Structure formats: structure tokens, C-alpha cells
Amino acid sequence: MWFSFFLCILACVVVLYLPGFFLFRCFSLDRPTCVACAPLAGVAFVSLIPIANALLGIHSSVATVLLPLFAICLVPYFAWRIAKRGAAREADGAWRWKMLFWYAAVGIAVCVYMFIKPLDGADSFYGRADNATHLNMVRYFIESGHWSSLNPTTGDLAYEPDSFKFYPAGWHCLAALASMMAQADPIVAINATNAVISGLVYPLSMFALMDKLFGGSKLSIAIGAIASLAFACFPWSFFIKGPLVSNLLSYALLPATLALFIWYIRAGVRSHWKGMLTSGLICGVALALSQANALFCAYIFIGSYLSHRAFMRWDTAKKRIPALLGTVVLFVAVWFALMQVPYLASIVNFDDHGGLNFTPVESIFATLTLELYANQPPQLLLALVSFVGIIATLRAKRLWLIFPPLYMLVAYGVSRCTDAYIRSILCGFWYNDPWRMADCAAIFLGPIVVFGLTAIIRFVVRLARRIRSRSLSESTQAKDGLATTRAVSIVVLVLFVVINFFPTFPNPATHKRDYTPFGFMRDRIAREYSTERDHVYSAKEKEFVERVKEAIPEDALVINSPEDGSFLAYGVNDLNTYLRHYSVASLTDDAEIIRKRLADVATDPEVQQAVNNASAQYVLLLDQGISPDEGEWLMQTNEKTLARWDGINRITDDTPGFETVLADDDMRLYKIVGADQ
């Protein structure tokens, strides 16, 4: 399994970085920046090509996705090389390559520690409701060849097909492609894809942003590798909330998008308008087809940056203030206009109360102390460094960098303590979900932390030099300056890393070890992905489903009670289940009859007809006779929700019309004999 895992990682890296690197070289960017931004093109075209394939009636596969991907990226590159031979290009800079590898090294190390090492197997998975869509959809993409973000499906037959549905499936396309390239189990490919996104794509994306923000300071850029990953919430909370893997991808791509925008604005739109237009389209598609709410994160950042540019364009207050106010009013007006768009309005008004459990005072405290996930311990040291960073940012006259993280932190605080209209205004484009706001705040706070750590290092350097100057001559002081700066930087950063990232610490009051924020998040990932702990779809149930597959004809349709964990049986075990979601919305008429009255198949002609229409042959029960108060269920499961599947759950060994095929403890496989024509 682990060998397949690393093959999937290699496949992901090739798809994300190789074609995109060549495409971005056409825009005269330096090579390290092209590497850092390459996944934008990879994700954009790996998402777009399947849409085109579906419209043309072509099945998506390794060949029909990879060949167009490389053609789209390599043909423009070779044309550019021929047309621009001898033209001036931005210098790479050896130090930029060193920084690129530094960011990659830090990202990989943290990812191995936080995600890969806690897994007890390359095929570990999180048995949560939202994950059913991801696991089932990747499996169906591979088997069906339909990968389009327009009307994507998990292949279930129990739900009415939508006339039109847009679901950003960029992450699913990438995971399916990695699985097929490496010939690996989809679950293994999913874990490998998430590892690449969190351990490589995000750190290198942050390198691109830090490079554009702090291009004149090698120290600040070097610090950025640690600052970017100093927050316990991102990317790790997305592994256990949902998991929100689509948002994981879009947020990982966000910094590279902002870096490109800043570069084009500074380089000159008139002279680079073709590159800016092409890059803008690529970035827009990549974010929209992974998770579109990242576009609104970019909107906040870009709005702040352009407002700053409008202000600085003029040299008098008489002109600066109207320019600033005009830009701000324009961005706010567009914001409210977008809230009225019918498709977006349903998202803005999404009824999410999952994190709405703080009083205003508690919410303010959580925001100020960077307690950015449910029950996560506060990151007090990081909060202090961020406060220092805000002061340093103000002193550097870069006020615009403070607004994006400030907005997200305020929105996070609001989303946790009130359901008033202000919540929809500030948080609506993110489904009113505090955790998405918090994770974006972590990204935007990265540069602020860089300012903070840099200011602390420079303060300590000045202090050290002042002390050493008493015992050194003037000529020796000059030579000693660089060595002192390096030594202080290393000591400060090592102390920061040890305190910030260390998992546990002894509590003298309880004589036990308490979790730090990173220790808390790592422990949650380890527990939720553990195969040794009972889950809604346990290791024992997974093994029983494997026996079911051996006992029935290949691809035989199995009716199941989804809330007992079997809604994951297709994505995890490739069992052809009838119900692959726990929702009862949009069920077909036959599915409605089956969920309410399947137990009456021996005597009810309507049930018999519904079963025959579905071509179902078997019934799977994984928690027969177990109440919601016993065993392991979905967090959404209770007596009321479980009663929705009463027609299936009432089936026992003695129910007429069913023949027991397999029985093990509370798990059953029945053959439907009461619907035979």
C-alpha cells in the first residue's frame, strides 16, 4: 500500500508541476516562480479537459486527460521559445532556488509529521458524512469516465438526476487521475493527493507570495517558510472538518494566484496584458473548479491591494482620499451585487450553525488568541508574534496587508457568536462556516507573522551587537555583524518552532501532558483516520463487505441502509450499493417506496415493482437491531433520521421475501426472493 501511495504522490507531482511549469515560462516569469505557480495550470486543465470530454462524448482517462494537458501547455511554450529567442527574461537568482527547496523541505516535514505519520495505513479514511461524496465520486469517476464538474455524480440510482448541477470537481479529477496513473486504490490516491496539496502545493504557493511581498529581504522570505505553516488550523483542520478537500486545494492555490496578480501589477499591465489575461483566466478556472469561495478570498486581498495602489498613485491628500474611497466603494458595491445573484444567494443564506456556539466575549477571546478550530487550544505565542507583526507592518507603511487577515478574523468571530444579517454579509460566500474563514485568516496572517518574527530578530540582533560592541574593535564589529544576524535568526526561529510546533507539554497542576494546538490537531487526525478505533464504517464492517462481494455476482445491486456506514461501501470497497448518501431529498419514487416499505416485499406489489425497476438483488445491513444510542453512527444520526430507512431496517432473518446469505454478529446480507417475477 505504501509503495502505491508514493507512486500516487509521484503521479500528482508530475501532473501538477511539469506541464504548468512550461506554460508559465511563456509569461517571462523566473523559473522558481513558474514552479511554485505551476499547479494552477495543472488543476485548471485537469478540471477543464474532463468537461470538454463530457460535452464531446469522450470518456475521461489517463490518455484523454494527460495528452491534451501536455499539448495545451507545451505547444505554447515551444512557440514562445521560437518567437522570443534571445529576449530578456527575469533572472532566476540562485537564492530563489534555495528558498524554493527550503519551503518544500519545511512543508514536507510538517506534512509527514501532521498527516502521513499518524495514518495507520495508506488506505486509512475518515468515515464522515461529507466524505461519502468525495470517496464515492472519485471511485465513480474512475469507473465511469465521466469527470465533469457539470452534473457530476457518484453513480447512485436512488436519486433523481439534476437538470443542471455545478459541483467543483477539480480535486476529484486530480485524485482519480493519480489513482489511474499509479494503478492504485482510490483511497490511497486520495491520501496521496491530500499529502501533495498540503505538503508541497501550499508551501510553494506561499513561497511565490512571500517572494513578491518581500523580494528585497532574503531574511523575511526565509522566515516565510515557517510562518506559512505556523498555524495549526490550516491546512490540517480541513482533514477533519468535512473533510473539506476541495477547499484544501483551492486555498493551497490561493497564494500563488495573489503572487501572480502582484507581479503583473508591478511589472506593468500594458506591457504584460496578454500574460496577465491568460494567467488570470487560468487562476480563475483553477479556483472556481476546485472550490469557488477561494475567489472571494482573492477578492478581499486584491481589493485591499488595489485600494492601496489607488491611494499611493497620487501625491496629495486631496487626490488620495477620493481615490481610496472610490475604490473601496466600488469593491463594496460589487460585493453586495454578487450577494443578490440567485446561485450565490443560496450559498450566502446557507443555514450553517455548526460553529455558532460562542458568546460575543468568548468569540473575541478565541479570535485574539488564534483559537481557530473547535476546542483547539489557543496559539498564544503566535498571537503575540502576530501583534508584533501588525506594529511592524504599520511602521513599514504597508497597512493594506493588515486588512485581509483582519477581515477574515472579524468574520470568523462573527460567525461563531451571532446569526444576524452581518454574518451573511461577512461570511455568506463561505457558507457561513467559521472554519473556512479561520483557515483563510491563517493564510493572510502569514506575511504578518513574517513581519513579527523579522522585527523580533532585528531587535535581538541590535541588542546583541550593543553588548558585543563593548568588547570588539570597530573593524571586528563589521565582520561580526553578519554572523551575529545569522546566529540570532537561527536561535529565535528554533525557539519559535519548538514552542509553536511541539505537540505536548507537562501540566504541573494535573501532572499530565496537555496538547498544544498542533498536538491537538495531529491527535484528531490520528483518531479520525484510525482503522483500529470503531467508526460508523468500521474495519470489521469493511471486512464483511469484502465477503459480501465474494458471495454475490459481480456488480449485483445491493440495497442498503446508508446511515449504518454502508453509504461508504461503494467508495471504499467498490460494492455496488443503491444508496450512497444519507439524505432523503430528491429520491426517486421507487427509492421512496423502498426506504419506507422494502420489508413488505413479499406481500406488496408496489414494493416488488420498485425492486424490479431498480434491478436490486440483495440487501445489506451492517447494524441490524442496533439503536442510535448504541454502536457507532454518523454524528447526524438519531432515532428520527434512522426511522427514515425503517422499511429497510425492519428486515430480519425471519422477514418473508428475504433469504439470509451471510450473517456475522449484527451484520447481514440477504437475497431478495420476494420480488421474483
XYZ file of C-alpha atoms in Angstrom:
677
model
C 0.000 0.000 0.000
C 2.716 2.488 0.905
C 4.534 1.821 -2.358
C 1.311 2.672 -4.207
C 0.988 5.754 -2.001
C 4.367 7.083 -3.129
C 3.596 6.232 -6.757
C 0.433 8.340 -6.432
C 2.484 11.182 -4.944
C 4.838 10.990 -7.922
C 1.886 10.983 -10.336
C 0.380 14.042 -8.612
C 3.665 15.938 -8.709
C 4.138 15.218 -12.423
C 0.588 16.309 -13.314
C 0.649 19.433 -11.169
C 4.135 20.727 -11.859
C 5.534 19.568 -15.192
C 3.031 20.948 -17.759
C 2.246 24.092 -15.747
C 5.929 24.971 -15.412
C 6.365 25.119 -19.183
C 3.170 27.102 -19.686
C 4.091 29.784 -17.152
C 7.551 30.109 -18.723
C 5.747 31.706 -21.677
C 4.978 34.675 -19.407
C 8.653 35.530 -18.726
C 8.473 34.649 -15.054
C 11.585 33.359 -13.326
C 11.823 29.583 -13.095
C 11.269 29.215 -9.322
C 8.064 31.244 -9.609
C 6.979 29.104 -12.557
C 7.472 26.001 -10.416
C 5.535 27.489 -7.489
C 2.619 28.582 -9.705
C 2.568 25.507 -11.984
C -0.258 23.705 -10.077
C -2.640 26.498 -11.069
C -2.386 25.381 -14.691
C -2.386 21.709 -13.725
C -5.600 21.996 -11.716
C -7.268 24.303 -14.255
C -6.777 21.968 -17.207
C -7.233 18.702 -15.310
C -10.644 20.167 -14.381
C -11.491 21.723 -17.769
C -10.483 18.861 -20.051
C -12.985 16.385 -18.498
C -15.756 18.971 -19.008
C -14.819 19.194 -22.684
C -14.600 15.404 -22.882
C -18.099 15.045 -21.451
C -19.540 17.581 -23.899
C -17.844 15.748 -26.786
C -18.933 12.321 -25.565
C -15.359 11.235 -24.773
C -14.599 9.152 -21.695
C -12.005 10.742 -19.456
C -8.971 8.569 -18.791
C -5.227 8.905 -18.350
C -4.750 9.250 -22.098
C -7.679 11.575 -22.833
C -6.724 13.931 -19.977
C -2.918 13.841 -19.952
C -2.371 14.144 -23.702
C -4.490 17.322 -24.052
C -2.958 18.670 -20.827
C 0.603 18.406 -22.103
C -0.395 19.619 -25.578
C -2.104 22.723 -24.156
C 0.933 23.568 -22.027
C 3.860 22.521 -24.233
C 2.751 23.840 -27.640
C 2.614 27.488 -26.424
C 5.952 27.005 -24.680
C 7.780 25.860 -27.808
C 6.095 28.584 -29.863
C 7.246 31.142 -27.291
C 10.789 29.777 -27.314
C 10.963 30.169 -31.083
C 9.364 33.627 -31.155
C 11.220 35.053 -28.139
C 14.667 33.562 -28.695
C 17.239 35.908 -27.208
C 14.608 38.043 -25.446
C 15.287 39.267 -21.916
C 13.764 37.254 -19.093
C 13.536 37.758 -15.385
C 16.626 36.327 -13.690
C 16.110 33.228 -11.576
C 18.561 34.037 -8.811
C 20.327 31.127 -7.121
C 18.902 32.178 -3.764
C 15.363 31.840 -5.148
C 16.037 28.177 -5.915
C 17.405 27.711 -2.402
C 14.288 29.306 -0.945
C 12.047 27.147 -3.138
C 13.693 23.996 -1.793
C 13.596 25.415 1.739
C 9.820 25.928 1.545
C 9.399 22.441 0.076
C 11.533 20.889 2.815
C 9.596 22.609 5.615
C 6.255 21.738 4.006
C 7.134 18.075 3.519
C 8.491 17.745 7.065
C 5.368 19.233 8.633
C 3.083 17.160 6.373
C 4.885 13.923 7.257
C 4.581 14.729 10.937
C 0.993 16.021 10.906
C -0.683 13.766 8.343
C 1.339 10.896 6.866
C 2.900 9.522 10.055
C -0.396 9.461 12.032
C -2.028 7.284 9.341
C -2.034 3.614 10.333
C -2.271 2.659 6.674
C -2.056 4.292 3.266
C -5.735 3.388 2.758
C -6.991 4.937 6.016
C -10.045 7.135 5.578
C -12.322 9.403 7.582
C -15.797 7.916 7.947
C -17.796 11.119 7.976
C -20.914 12.042 6.013
C -19.302 14.633 3.742
C -16.542 12.204 2.859
C -19.033 9.851 1.224
C -19.349 12.297 -1.661
C -15.583 12.509 -2.096
C -14.792 8.799 -1.813
C -17.767 7.671 -3.888
C -17.253 10.326 -6.562
C -13.576 9.519 -7.101
C -14.450 5.828 -7.432
C -17.236 6.601 -9.896
C -15.029 8.937 -11.930
C -12.540 6.111 -12.401
C -15.179 3.526 -13.347
C -17.439 5.694 -15.498
C -15.033 8.061 -17.270
C -17.390 10.987 -16.513
C -15.320 13.529 -14.569
C -17.119 16.722 -15.476
C -17.896 19.409 -12.886
C -21.182 19.884 -14.753
C -23.651 17.355 -13.348
C -21.084 15.150 -11.589
C -22.464 12.155 -9.725
C -21.458 9.266 -7.502
C -23.318 6.862 -9.780
C -26.165 6.050 -7.390
C -29.537 5.139 -8.843
C -31.742 6.171 -5.936
C -31.739 9.919 -6.617
C -33.368 11.953 -9.345
C -30.775 13.288 -11.804
C -30.401 17.073 -11.676
C -31.318 19.013 -14.809
C -28.192 21.075 -14.119
C -25.805 20.938 -11.224
C -22.408 22.561 -10.853
C -20.094 20.930 -8.360
C -16.394 21.902 -8.402
C -14.661 18.569 -9.006
C -11.072 19.652 -9.615
C -9.806 17.803 -6.559
C -11.746 14.671 -7.529
C -10.319 14.761 -11.063
C -6.801 15.025 -9.671
C -7.295 12.127 -7.240
C -8.905 9.952 -9.936
C -6.069 10.691 -12.350
C -3.412 9.858 -9.736
C -5.193 6.589 -8.931
C -5.341 5.550 -12.573
C -1.759 6.588 -13.335
C -0.381 4.619 -10.375
C -2.911 1.775 -10.687
C -3.640 2.301 -7.002
C -6.700 2.012 -4.788
C -8.697 5.283 -4.875
C -8.409 5.721 -1.091
C -4.621 5.507 -1.328
C -4.649 8.034 -4.181
C -6.879 10.362 -2.157
C -4.478 10.370 0.796
C -1.516 10.896 -1.525
C -3.276 13.773 -3.280
C -4.022 15.465 0.042
C -0.407 14.975 1.128
C 0.914 16.641 -2.031
C -1.502 19.554 -1.690
C -0.705 20.226 1.968
C 2.981 19.325 1.931
C 4.107 20.777 -1.392
C 1.496 22.805 -3.283
C 0.609 25.098 -0.378
C 4.184 25.781 0.857
C 5.456 26.517 -2.660
C 2.398 28.647 -3.343
C 3.250 30.653 -0.215
C 6.843 30.952 -1.442
C 5.550 32.696 -4.566
C 3.536 35.149 -2.470
C 6.286 35.821 0.063
C 8.769 36.350 -2.763
C 6.569 39.020 -4.326
C 5.823 40.689 -0.998
C 9.352 40.611 0.459
C 11.514 40.359 -2.661
C 14.131 42.695 -1.220
C 14.584 40.778 2.045
C 16.079 37.293 1.958
C 15.641 37.017 5.716
C 11.895 37.694 5.504
C 11.416 35.211 2.678
C 13.344 32.537 4.579
C 11.196 33.157 7.669
C 8.091 32.859 5.484
C 8.569 29.093 5.141
C 7.999 28.692 8.877
C 5.403 31.448 9.199
C 3.282 29.935 6.432
C 2.862 26.669 8.336
C 2.802 28.101 11.864
C -0.999 27.929 12.171
C -2.480 24.710 13.493
C -5.766 25.217 11.656
C -4.612 25.310 8.027
C -4.322 23.053 6.201
C -4.925 20.455 8.906
C -8.454 21.346 10.042
C -9.741 20.629 6.528
C -8.727 16.986 7.024
C -11.170 16.594 9.906
C -13.871 19.172 9.074
C -15.944 17.584 6.347
C -13.251 16.804 5.211
C -13.202 19.931 3.056
C -10.752 18.581 0.499
C -11.967 20.833 -2.325
C -11.351 23.871 -0.151
C -7.980 22.434 0.810
C -6.976 22.532 -2.850
C -8.391 25.971 -3.643
C -6.835 27.583 -0.551
C -3.482 25.964 -1.357
C -3.601 27.614 -4.797
C -4.725 30.999 -3.450
C -1.292 32.471 -2.506
C 0.160 31.674 -5.949
C -2.816 33.425 -7.556
C -2.186 36.541 -5.470
C 1.533 36.395 -6.211
C 0.888 36.440 -9.952
C -1.519 39.346 -9.594
C 1.002 41.407 -7.639
C 3.772 40.609 -10.141
C 1.713 41.691 -13.147
C 0.563 44.914 -11.494
C 4.109 45.857 -10.596
C 5.600 44.728 -13.923
C 3.063 46.786 -15.844
C -0.311 45.702 -17.177
C 0.199 47.410 -20.550
C 3.392 45.545 -21.340
C 2.191 42.217 -19.920
C -1.540 42.326 -20.638
C -1.541 39.084 -22.629
C 0.196 37.189 -19.867
C -1.992 38.784 -17.207
C -5.180 37.916 -19.084
C -4.100 34.307 -19.687
C -2.812 33.844 -16.141
C -5.978 35.432 -14.764
C -8.171 33.005 -16.680
C -6.060 30.051 -15.545
C -6.186 31.169 -11.917
C -9.930 31.861 -12.075
C -10.673 28.441 -13.544
C -8.368 26.658 -11.086
C -10.027 28.292 -8.067
C -13.576 28.047 -9.403
C -13.277 24.351 -10.297
C -11.626 23.396 -7.020
C -13.762 25.496 -4.632
C -15.071 28.844 -5.797
C -15.101 30.535 -2.384
C -11.328 30.994 -2.765
C -12.196 33.572 -5.428
C -13.802 35.695 -2.721
C -10.699 35.319 -0.558
C -8.703 36.622 -3.515
C -11.262 39.414 -3.928
C -10.634 40.594 -0.348
C -6.862 40.598 -0.827
C -6.913 42.189 -4.280
C -9.411 44.817 -3.158
C -7.112 45.799 -0.309
C -4.062 45.893 -2.597
C -5.741 47.943 -5.338
C -7.144 50.380 -2.779
C -3.597 50.869 -1.533
C -2.362 51.375 -5.092
C -5.113 53.901 -5.798
C -4.150 55.811 -2.647
C -0.412 55.782 -3.396
C -0.861 56.801 -7.012
C -1.404 60.437 -6.008
C 0.932 62.698 -4.071
C -1.597 64.873 -2.258
C -4.272 64.057 0.303
C -6.808 65.979 -1.774
C -6.470 63.363 -4.517
C -5.511 60.335 -2.433
C -8.589 60.203 -0.211
C -11.182 60.336 -3.049
C -9.185 57.703 -4.963
C -9.129 55.428 -1.916
C -12.813 55.934 -1.081
C -13.859 55.475 -4.700
C -12.003 52.169 -4.961
C -13.402 50.894 -1.657
C -16.973 51.892 -2.577
C -16.631 50.115 -5.925
C -15.455 46.865 -4.317
C -18.190 47.016 -1.657
C -20.868 47.680 -4.281
C -19.759 44.696 -6.354
C -19.749 42.589 -3.170
C -23.393 43.378 -2.404
C -24.355 42.922 -6.057
C -22.839 39.429 -6.042
C -24.835 38.578 -2.927
C -28.009 39.049 -4.994
C -27.013 36.642 -7.771
C -29.502 33.724 -7.463
C -26.891 30.945 -7.469
C -24.710 32.751 -4.921
C -27.691 33.846 -2.807
C -28.391 30.222 -1.890
C -24.812 29.933 -0.626
C -24.895 33.274 1.201
C -28.046 32.215 3.053
C -26.790 28.696 3.791
C -28.054 27.609 7.208
C -24.834 26.613 8.992
C -24.932 26.636 12.780
C -22.136 24.116 13.343
C -19.727 26.621 14.859
C -22.294 29.054 16.231
C -21.708 28.255 19.903
C -19.798 31.188 21.419
C -20.917 34.264 23.279
C -19.536 37.533 21.866
C -16.925 37.680 24.656
C -15.828 34.077 24.023
C -15.678 34.771 20.309
C -13.475 37.836 20.781
C -11.144 35.867 23.048
C -10.907 32.983 20.546
C -10.145 35.407 17.732
C -7.471 37.346 19.614
C -5.747 34.183 20.858
C -5.996 32.413 17.465
C -8.176 29.596 18.761
C -9.250 28.903 15.198
C -10.858 25.470 15.438
C -13.399 23.863 17.731
C -11.811 23.004 21.103
C -8.341 23.803 19.755
C -6.051 25.316 22.412
C -5.165 28.949 21.719
C -1.891 29.778 19.946
C -0.725 32.436 22.383
C 2.856 32.734 21.137
C 1.686 33.058 17.550
C -0.891 35.650 18.588
C 1.847 37.670 20.288
C 4.103 37.440 17.217
C 1.159 38.482 15.030
C 0.576 41.518 17.243
C 4.234 42.493 16.889
C 3.862 41.911 13.161
C 0.934 44.299 12.925
C 3.006 47.030 14.568
C 5.940 46.279 12.257
C 3.631 46.315 9.236
C 2.310 49.728 10.231
C 5.832 51.044 10.713
C 6.727 49.732 7.252
C 3.726 51.678 5.865
C 2.106 48.539 4.463
C -1.259 48.973 6.112
C -3.041 47.218 3.232
C -1.540 43.870 4.287
C -3.390 44.069 7.604
C -6.901 44.365 6.179
C -7.278 40.864 4.583
C -6.421 38.876 7.751
C -8.319 41.393 9.884
C -11.412 40.913 7.736
C -11.198 37.133 8.000
C -10.611 37.186 11.746
C -13.569 39.508 12.317
C -15.717 37.328 10.069
C -14.579 34.249 11.987
C -15.512 35.870 15.284
C -18.900 36.993 13.966
C -19.675 33.560 12.524
C -19.177 31.952 15.926
C -21.393 34.206 18.017
C -24.311 35.625 16.012
C -26.783 34.631 13.333
C -27.618 38.242 12.475
C -27.578 39.631 8.917
C -23.994 40.822 9.408
C -22.992 37.158 9.407
C -24.335 36.665 5.887
C -22.635 39.849 4.685
C -19.217 38.936 6.035
C -19.294 35.128 5.827
C -22.011 34.225 3.328
C -19.755 33.385 0.398
C -18.110 30.773 2.634
C -21.412 29.058 3.607
C -21.314 30.986 6.924
C -18.720 28.434 8.018
C -16.294 29.781 10.656
C -13.604 27.220 9.873
C -13.245 28.341 6.249
C -12.913 31.911 7.481
C -10.314 30.880 10.063
C -8.206 28.973 7.555
C -8.171 31.884 5.141
C -7.193 34.154 8.033
C -4.237 31.827 8.692
C -3.073 32.226 5.087
C -3.382 36.006 5.143
C -1.670 36.219 8.536
C 1.440 34.530 7.126
C 3.069 37.809 5.972
C 2.129 39.468 9.278
C 3.929 36.710 11.186
C 6.937 37.259 8.915
C 6.938 40.935 9.877
C 6.659 39.963 13.534
C 9.477 37.406 13.559
C 11.694 39.685 11.479
C 11.122 42.557 13.906
C 11.936 40.323 16.888
C 15.108 39.032 15.223
C 16.277 42.546 14.352
C 15.598 43.731 17.884
C 17.633 40.879 19.375
C 20.406 41.462 16.812
C 20.640 45.127 17.805
C 20.723 44.124 21.452
C 23.427 41.509 20.842
C 25.544 43.910 18.828
C 25.275 46.539 21.512
C 26.507 44.083 24.111
C 29.314 42.700 21.936
C 30.445 46.143 20.765
C 31.890 46.809 24.198
C 34.490 44.066 23.753
C 35.191 44.279 19.978
C 37.107 46.742 17.847
C 35.322 48.654 15.064
C 36.847 46.521 12.282
C 35.882 43.326 14.064
C 32.339 44.610 14.669
C 31.723 44.993 10.937
C 32.845 41.429 10.224
C 30.902 40.094 13.176
C 27.603 41.712 12.101
C 26.530 39.092 9.561
C 27.496 36.197 11.822
C 25.514 37.720 14.681
C 22.451 38.165 12.474
C 22.608 34.559 11.308
C 23.137 33.190 14.809
C 20.300 35.232 16.295
C 17.966 34.316 13.420
C 18.627 30.616 13.923
C 18.186 30.793 17.699
C 14.950 32.814 17.517
C 13.445 30.611 14.801
C 14.432 27.382 16.570
C 12.844 28.616 19.803
C 9.728 29.675 17.928
C 9.466 26.333 16.113
C 9.972 24.296 19.297
C 7.366 26.236 21.271
C 4.854 26.613 18.424
C 5.019 23.124 16.908
C 5.766 20.961 19.946
C 2.822 18.554 20.422
C 2.507 18.293 24.222
C 3.836 19.841 27.406
C 3.712 18.804 31.099
C 0.986 20.370 33.201
C 2.262 20.767 36.783
C -1.278 21.125 38.129
C -2.618 17.847 36.715
C 0.722 16.002 36.409
C -0.321 15.062 32.886
C 0.692 16.222 29.429
C -1.558 18.763 27.724
C -1.863 19.175 23.978
C -0.584 22.216 22.147
C -2.646 23.361 19.126
C -0.508 21.243 16.782
C -0.616 18.271 19.127
C -4.393 18.612 19.346
C -4.806 18.699 15.571
C -2.403 15.815 14.996
C -4.189 13.695 17.578
C -7.556 14.434 15.948
C -6.251 13.382 12.540
C -4.763 10.197 14.007
C -8.018 9.282 15.785
C -10.374 10.107 12.930
C -8.331 8.209 10.336
C -7.535 5.263 12.618
C -8.689 1.832 11.453
C -8.269 0.395 14.940
C -10.966 2.571 16.502
C -14.632 1.838 15.810
C -16.183 4.194 13.263
C -19.532 4.339 11.540
C -17.880 2.136 8.890
C -15.543 0.002 10.982
C -12.721 -2.290 9.925
C -14.943 -5.246 10.829
C -17.750 -3.956 8.618
C -15.315 -3.257 5.812
C -14.085 -6.869 6.009
C -17.687 -8.141 5.987
C -18.388 -6.148 2.813
C -15.396 -7.831 1.174
C -17.027 -11.178 1.985
C -20.283 -9.857 0.542
C -18.538 -9.080 -2.744
C -17.276 -12.669 -2.911
C -20.741 -14.090 -2.201
C -22.699 -12.202 -4.880
C -22.400 -11.835 -8.662
C -20.122 -9.026 -9.847
C -21.882 -5.633 -9.989
C -25.067 -7.003 -8.405
C -27.065 -4.085 -6.967
C -27.308 -4.116 -3.165
C -29.939 -2.110 -1.293
C -28.511 -0.691 1.923
C -29.391 1.421 4.941
C -26.900 4.273 4.417
C -26.618 5.596 7.957
C -25.143 2.325 9.240
C -21.935 3.162 7.358
C -22.766 1.356 4.133
C -23.012 4.677 2.292
C -19.198 4.375 2.176
C -19.151 0.794 0.905
C -19.002 1.819 -2.756
C -16.190 4.351 -2.373
C -14.132 2.168 -0.032
C -14.907 -1.395 -1.186
C -16.373 -0.887 -4.665
C -19.644 -2.552 -3.647
C -22.479 -1.580 -5.987
C -24.790 -0.041 -3.386
C -28.153 1.550 -4.096
C -27.926 4.384 -1.533
C -24.602 6.262 -1.430
C -25.807 9.274 0.604
C -27.768 9.588 3.814
C -30.075 12.338 2.513
C -33.694 11.593 1.574
C -34.048 14.686 -0.613
C -34.606 14.082 -4.344
C -35.124 10.339 -4.012
C -36.861 8.683 -6.936
C -40.394 7.331 -6.460
C -39.039 3.786 -6.399
C -36.419 4.713 -3.809
C -39.089 6.306 -1.615
C -41.098 3.093 -1.691
C -38.025 1.004 -0.957
C -36.853 3.076 2.016
C -40.311 3.024 3.597
C -41.650 -0.442 2.762
C -38.942 -2.804 1.489
C -39.655 -5.190 4.391
C -43.105 -5.812 2.849
C -41.730 -7.056 -0.477
C -43.348 -10.477 -0.127
C -46.877 -9.025 0.029
C -46.761 -5.543 -1.524
C -46.878 -5.400 -5.357
C -45.676 -1.760 -5.393
C -42.556 -2.723 -3.459
C -41.982 -5.668 -5.759
C -42.254 -3.392 -8.788
C -39.894 -0.828 -7.254
C -37.291 -3.502 -6.533
C -37.589 -4.896 -10.066
C -37.353 -1.401 -11.575
C -34.100 -0.884 -9.689
C -32.859 -4.377 -10.631
C -31.856 -4.846 -6.991
C -30.986 -8.355 -5.846
C -29.625 -8.082 -2.306
C -29.973 -6.156 0.961
C -27.053 -5.205 3.216
C -27.486 -4.338 6.908
C -24.409 -3.510 8.977
C -26.109 -2.579 12.271
C -29.181 -4.760 12.401
C -31.195 -4.136 15.550
C -28.756 -1.529 16.927
C -30.330 1.660 18.270
C -28.824 5.154 17.800
C -27.804 5.073 21.468
C -25.623 2.044 20.847
C -22.735 1.375 18.500
C -21.124 3.928 16.195
C -23.212 6.143 13.914
C -22.920 9.331 11.943
C -22.976 12.471 14.088
C -26.229 13.343 12.275
C -27.899 10.037 13.211
C -30.700 9.902 15.772
C -33.960 7.982 16.161
C -35.747 10.340 13.770
C -33.178 10.129 10.972
C -32.784 6.383 11.340
C -36.558 5.946 11.111
C -36.378 7.327 7.561
C -34.945 3.964 6.495
C -37.410 1.933 8.534
C -38.566 -0.083 5.536
C -35.022 -1.436 5.191
C -34.078 -1.608 8.874
C -37.158 -3.709 9.798
C -35.808 -6.642 7.814
C -34.721 -9.617 9.959
C -33.800 -13.242 9.359
C -37.498 -14.124 9.683
C -38.905 -11.481 7.324
C -40.748 -13.127 4.412
C -39.265 -12.453 0.985
C -35.614 -12.449 2.125
C -33.079 -15.252 2.259
C -30.065 -14.988 4.571
C -26.799 -15.265 2.641
C -24.254 -14.029 5.203
C -24.602 -13.358 8.921
C -21.981 -12.138 11.373
C -22.969 -10.561 14.684
C -25.239 -7.596 13.728
C -24.253 -7.666 10.039
C -26.444 -9.307 7.415
C -26.606 -9.925 3.693
C -30.000 -11.001 2.366
C -31.048 -12.094 -1.090
C -34.379 -10.594 -2.186
C -36.599 -13.507 -3.199
C -40.000 -11.909 -2.652
C -39.807 -9.742 -5.780
C -39.181 -12.571 -8.258
C -41.478 -12.333 -11.249
